[in-house]
XYZ file of C-alpha atoms in Angstrom:
179
model
C 52.340 63.935 -22.657
C 50.542 60.568 -22.944
C 51.657 57.227 -21.529
C 53.068 56.031 -24.869
C 54.821 59.337 -25.515
C 56.565 59.245 -22.102
C 57.739 55.700 -22.789
C 58.997 56.572 -26.249
C 60.875 59.628 -25.047
C 62.925 57.431 -22.685
C 63.583 54.475 -24.980
C 65.378 55.439 -28.172
C 68.211 52.952 -28.113
C 67.849 51.542 -31.630
C 66.844 54.515 -33.790
C 68.163 58.036 -34.178
C 66.502 60.853 -32.238
C 63.911 63.090 -33.814
C 62.708 66.642 -33.457
C 59.090 65.797 -34.323
C 56.632 66.676 -31.562
C 55.109 63.584 -29.931
C 51.534 64.478 -30.919
C 52.181 65.362 -34.579
C 51.595 62.785 -37.300
C 52.567 63.340 -40.885
C 51.605 61.369 -43.946
C 54.695 59.924 -45.571
C 55.863 56.778 -47.253
C 57.071 54.032 -44.908
C 60.824 53.712 -44.581
C 62.204 50.535 -46.200
C 64.180 48.187 -43.948
C 66.543 45.608 -45.400
C 66.395 41.985 -44.200
C 69.487 41.283 -42.150
C 70.364 44.994 -42.203
C 70.974 47.182 -39.173
C 68.486 46.822 -36.347
C 67.056 50.310 -36.533
C 63.669 51.944 -36.951
C 62.609 55.485 -37.744
C 61.230 57.591 -34.914
C 57.745 56.157 -34.116
C 56.364 59.699 -34.150
C 57.080 59.729 -37.904
C 54.438 57.050 -38.613
C 51.589 58.006 -40.913
C 48.045 58.711 -39.713
C 47.230 54.992 -39.516
C 50.478 54.196 -37.721
C 52.455 52.635 -40.587
C 56.140 53.354 -39.970
C 58.364 51.013 -42.003
C 58.308 48.124 -44.451
C 60.627 45.142 -44.800
C 63.329 43.821 -42.537
C 63.047 40.516 -40.764
C 61.449 38.994 -37.683
C 64.699 38.323 -35.829
C 64.647 38.327 -32.047
C 66.806 41.463 -31.932
C 64.564 43.377 -34.375
C 61.358 42.364 -32.584
C 62.763 43.388 -29.194
C 63.952 46.721 -30.603
C 60.533 47.271 -32.166
C 58.549 46.486 -29.011
C 60.930 48.577 -26.882
C 59.870 51.542 -29.004
C 56.137 50.913 -29.368
C 56.415 49.287 -32.808
C 54.978 45.936 -33.923
C 54.790 43.900 -37.160
C 51.458 43.276 -38.868
C 51.096 42.132 -42.465
C 49.457 39.615 -44.794
C 50.722 36.525 -46.594
C 52.996 37.339 -49.522
C 53.932 40.797 -48.223
C 57.115 41.981 -46.525
C 56.760 42.826 -42.831
C 54.924 46.088 -42.203
C 55.904 47.862 -38.971
C 53.283 49.891 -37.127
C 53.231 52.401 -34.296
C 49.710 53.789 -33.924
C 49.125 56.649 -31.526
C 47.528 55.977 -29.161
C 48.393 52.322 -28.551
C 45.968 49.999 -26.841
C 47.124 48.910 -23.388
C 45.355 46.337 -21.227
C 45.485 47.439 -17.596
C 44.502 44.857 -14.993
C 43.119 47.536 -12.650
C 40.432 48.306 -15.232
C 39.493 44.675 -15.931
C 35.795 44.032 -15.409
C 34.610 40.451 -15.010
C 30.840 40.216 -15.374
C 28.752 38.339 -12.816
C 27.817 35.711 -15.365
C 31.476 35.074 -16.249
C 32.421 34.958 -12.558
C 29.658 32.429 -11.956
C 30.814 30.322 -14.914
C 34.420 30.332 -13.686
C 33.356 29.297 -10.161
C 31.605 26.237 -11.633
C 35.032 24.761 -12.381
C 34.196 23.907 -15.989
C 37.306 25.703 -17.214
C 40.919 25.810 -16.126
C 43.082 28.882 -16.673
C 46.847 28.444 -17.057
C 49.779 30.762 -17.728
C 52.461 29.943 -20.329
C 51.383 26.300 -20.610
C 51.031 26.229 -24.405
C 52.008 29.540 -25.987
C 52.364 28.091 -29.482
C 48.922 26.472 -29.446
C 47.317 29.768 -28.423
C 49.012 31.515 -31.353
C 48.081 28.764 -33.809
C 44.453 28.837 -32.648
C 44.347 32.642 -33.004
C 45.658 32.375 -36.560
C 43.459 29.434 -37.582
C 41.108 31.272 -39.936
C 40.202 30.838 -43.564
C 40.664 34.561 -44.297
C 41.905 37.665 -42.565
C 44.753 36.470 -40.399
C 48.138 38.098 -39.970
C 49.375 35.274 -37.739
C 51.477 33.629 -40.420
C 53.822 30.649 -39.870
C 56.882 32.939 -39.748
C 55.135 35.108 -37.133
C 54.398 32.053 -35.009
C 58.037 30.949 -35.232
C 59.278 34.440 -34.292
C 56.905 34.848 -31.349
C 57.598 31.332 -30.063
C 61.281 32.353 -30.035
C 60.305 35.464 -28.043
C 58.392 33.214 -25.649
C 61.349 30.845 -25.195
C 63.502 33.839 -24.253
C 60.918 35.014 -21.696
C 59.619 38.039 -23.615
C 56.200 36.726 -24.703
C 53.528 35.118 -22.542
C 50.148 33.476 -22.834
C 47.057 32.726 -20.800
C 45.151 29.609 -21.798
C 41.603 28.547 -20.991
C 40.976 24.799 -21.125
C 37.570 23.090 -21.113
C 36.645 20.056 -19.029
C 37.930 17.723 -21.735
C 41.369 19.363 -21.726
C 40.825 21.136 -25.048
C 41.941 24.721 -25.571
C 38.814 26.887 -25.361
C 40.510 30.286 -25.609
C 43.588 32.249 -24.806
C 45.521 35.447 -25.070
C 49.161 36.103 -25.890
C 51.342 39.179 -25.814
C 54.852 40.588 -25.595
C 56.175 42.015 -22.342
C 58.848 44.692 -22.452
C 59.776 46.642 -19.365
C 57.179 48.131 -17.089
C 54.061 50.129 -17.830
C 54.484 53.745 -16.768
Protein backbone atom coordinates (compact mmCIF):
# COMPACT_ATOMS: atom_id res chain seq x y z
CA UNK A 1 0.00 0.00 0.00
CA UNK A 2 1.49 3.38 -1.01
CA UNK A 3 1.95 6.44 1.18
CA UNK A 4 -1.19 8.15 -0.16
CA UNK A 5 -3.26 4.98 0.15
CA UNK A 6 -2.26 4.52 3.82
CA UNK A 7 -3.22 8.12 4.55
CA UNK A 8 -6.54 7.81 2.77
CA UNK A 9 -7.44 4.59 4.54
CA UNK A 10 -7.16 6.37 7.91
CA UNK A 11 -8.86 9.65 7.04
CA UNK A 12 -12.42 9.20 5.82
CA UNK A 13 -14.21 11.63 8.07
CA UNK A 14 -16.14 13.59 5.44
CA UNK A 15 -17.15 11.00 2.83
CA UNK A 16 -18.75 7.58 3.01
CA UNK A 17 -16.52 4.50 2.95
CA UNK A 18 -15.89 2.56 -0.21
CA UNK A 19 -15.13 -1.00 -1.20
CA UNK A 20 -12.95 -0.01 -4.17
CA UNK A 21 -9.39 -1.30 -3.92
CA UNK A 22 -6.86 1.49 -3.38
CA UNK A 23 -4.97 0.79 -6.62
CA UNK A 24 -7.98 0.50 -8.96
CA UNK A 25 -9.09 3.48 -11.02
CA UNK A 26 -12.26 3.50 -13.04
CA UNK A 27 -13.38 5.94 -15.68
CA UNK A 28 -16.60 7.61 -14.60
CA UNK A 29 -18.25 10.98 -14.66
CA UNK A 30 -17.30 13.31 -11.80
CA UNK A 31 -19.81 13.55 -8.99
CA UNK A 32 -21.58 16.94 -8.85
CA UNK A 33 -21.29 18.89 -5.60
CA UNK A 34 -23.74 21.65 -4.74
CA UNK A 35 -22.45 25.04 -3.53
CA UNK A 36 -23.29 25.39 0.13
CA UNK A 37 -24.36 21.73 0.23
CA UNK A 38 -23.02 19.08 2.59
CA UNK A 39 -19.26 18.99 3.01
CA UNK A 40 -18.69 15.59 1.48
CA UNK A 41 -16.64 14.06 -1.30
CA UNK A 42 -16.76 10.70 -3.03
CA UNK A 43 -14.07 8.18 -2.15
CA UNK A 44 -10.82 9.48 -3.75
CA UNK A 45 -10.19 6.00 -5.14
CA UNK A 46 -13.23 6.57 -7.39
CA UNK A 47 -11.47 9.34 -9.36
CA UNK A 48 -11.00 8.78 -13.08
CA UNK A 49 -7.66 7.91 -14.68
CA UNK A 50 -6.54 11.55 -14.63
CA UNK A 51 -7.66 12.03 -11.04
CA UNK A 52 -10.86 14.02 -11.60
CA UNK A 53 -13.25 13.19 -8.75
CA UNK A 54 -16.00 15.82 -8.45
CA UNK A 55 -17.29 19.06 -9.92
CA UNK A 56 -18.92 22.05 -8.24
CA UNK A 57 -19.27 22.98 -4.61
CA UNK A 58 -17.54 25.96 -3.11
CA UNK A 59 -14.15 26.97 -1.76
CA UNK A 60 -15.24 27.32 1.87
CA UNK A 61 -12.68 26.71 4.58
CA UNK A 62 -14.52 23.59 5.74
CA UNK A 63 -14.70 22.10 2.22
CA UNK A 64 -11.03 22.83 1.48
CA UNK A 65 -9.91 21.27 4.77
CA UNK A 66 -12.08 18.20 4.14
CA UNK A 67 -10.65 17.93 0.63
CA UNK A 68 -7.00 18.21 1.69
CA UNK A 69 -7.56 15.79 4.59
CA UNK A 70 -8.50 13.21 1.97
CA UNK A 71 -5.92 13.91 -0.74
CA UNK A 72 -8.25 16.06 -2.86
CA UNK A 73 -7.59 19.55 -4.23
CA UNK A 74 -9.39 22.08 -6.47
CA UNK A 75 -8.01 22.99 -9.88
CA UNK A 76 -10.02 24.70 -12.61
CA UNK A 77 -10.10 27.56 -15.10
CA UNK A 78 -11.91 30.89 -15.18
CA UNK A 79 -15.63 30.55 -15.88
CA UNK A 80 -15.81 26.92 -14.72
CA UNK A 81 -17.15 25.46 -11.48
CA UNK A 82 -14.52 24.04 -9.14
CA UNK A 83 -13.08 20.73 -10.32
CA UNK A 84 -11.84 18.46 -7.52
CA UNK A 85 -8.88 16.17 -8.19
CA UNK A 86 -7.22 13.24 -6.47
CA UNK A 87 -4.52 11.83 -8.74
CA UNK A 88 -2.78 8.63 -7.74
CA UNK A 89 0.04 8.92 -7.01
CA UNK A 90 0.19 12.43 -5.54
CA UNK A 91 3.36 14.46 -5.65
CA UNK A 92 4.92 14.98 -2.22
CA UNK A 93 7.94 17.18 -1.53
CA UNK A 94 10.15 15.51 1.07
CA UNK A 95 12.88 17.65 2.61
CA UNK A 96 15.18 14.64 3.06
CA UNK A 97 15.36 14.30 -0.73
CA UNK A 98 15.97 18.00 -1.43
CA UNK A 99 19.11 18.58 -3.47
CA UNK A 100 20.63 22.05 -3.54
CA UNK A 101 23.19 22.36 -6.32
CA UNK A 102 26.63 23.82 -5.64
CA UNK A 103 25.90 26.83 -7.80
CA UNK A 104 22.67 27.58 -5.90
CA UNK A 105 24.45 27.09 -2.56
CA UNK A 106 27.15 29.51 -3.68
CA UNK A 107 24.55 32.06 -4.80
CA UNK A 108 22.70 31.83 -1.47
CA UNK A 109 25.94 32.29 0.50
CA UNK A 110 26.57 35.56 -1.38
CA UNK A 111 23.70 37.12 0.57
CA UNK A 112 22.00 38.54 -2.52
CA UNK A 113 18.70 36.95 -1.53
CA UNK A 114 16.75 36.65 1.69
CA UNK A 115 14.47 33.69 2.37
CA UNK A 116 11.48 34.17 4.69
CA UNK A 117 8.63 31.97 5.90
CA UNK A 118 5.00 33.18 5.91
CA UNK A 119 5.98 36.83 5.42
CA UNK A 120 3.72 37.51 2.43
CA UNK A 121 1.60 34.49 1.54
CA UNK A 122 -0.84 36.47 -0.59
CA UNK A 123 1.89 38.08 -2.69
CA UNK A 124 3.42 34.68 -3.43
CA UNK A 125 0.03 33.41 -4.63
CA UNK A 126 -0.63 36.52 -6.71
CA UNK A 127 2.81 36.29 -8.33
CA UNK A 128 2.26 32.59 -9.12
CA UNK A 129 -1.05 33.41 -10.79
CA UNK A 130 0.19 36.49 -12.66
CA UNK A 131 0.17 35.07 -16.18
CA UNK A 132 -1.54 36.08 -19.38
CA UNK A 133 -2.75 32.52 -20.06
CA UNK A 134 -2.84 29.17 -18.34
CA UNK A 135 -3.37 29.99 -14.69
CA UNK A 136 -5.75 28.30 -12.30
CA UNK A 137 -4.88 30.72 -9.49
CA UNK A 138 -8.05 32.76 -9.83
CA UNK A 139 -9.11 35.60 -7.48
CA UNK A 140 -11.52 33.31 -5.61
CA UNK A 141 -8.72 30.76 -5.15
CA UNK A 142 -6.44 33.44 -3.73
CA UNK A 143 -9.16 34.54 -1.30
CA UNK A 144 -9.81 30.94 -0.20
CA UNK A 145 -6.14 30.08 0.29
CA UNK A 146 -5.43 33.34 2.12
CA UNK A 147 -8.23 32.31 4.50
CA UNK A 148 -6.51 28.92 4.92
CA UNK A 149 -3.27 30.77 5.64
CA UNK A 150 -4.90 33.02 8.26
CA UNK A 151 -6.17 29.90 10.03
CA UNK A 152 -2.68 28.35 10.00
CA UNK A 153 -3.32 25.68 7.36
CA UNK A 154 -1.38 27.16 4.42
CA UNK A 155 2.20 28.42 4.39
CA UNK A 156 4.67 30.11 2.10
CA UNK A 157 8.38 30.54 1.58
CA UNK A 158 9.45 33.78 -0.05
CA UNK A 159 12.72 34.72 -1.73
CA UNK A 160 13.48 38.45 -1.79
CA UNK A 161 16.18 40.15 -3.87
CA UNK A 162 18.57 42.82 -2.61
CA UNK A 163 16.06 45.55 -3.43
CA UNK A 164 13.35 43.91 -1.30
CA UNK A 165 11.36 42.69 -4.30
CA UNK A 166 9.81 39.23 -4.37
CA UNK A 167 12.03 37.08 -6.59
CA UNK A 168 10.26 33.75 -6.04
CA UNK A 169 8.32 31.67 -3.62
CA UNK A 170 6.39 28.54 -2.89
CA UNK A 171 3.09 28.01 -1.11
CA UNK A 172 1.21 24.95 0.04
CA UNK A 173 -1.38 23.50 2.40
CA UNK A 174 -0.34 21.57 5.48
CA UNK A 175 -2.67 18.93 6.88
CA UNK A 176 -1.50 16.50 9.52
CA UNK A 177 1.78 14.68 9.24
CA UNK A 178 3.38 12.85 6.35
CA UNK A 179 3.40 9.11 6.97
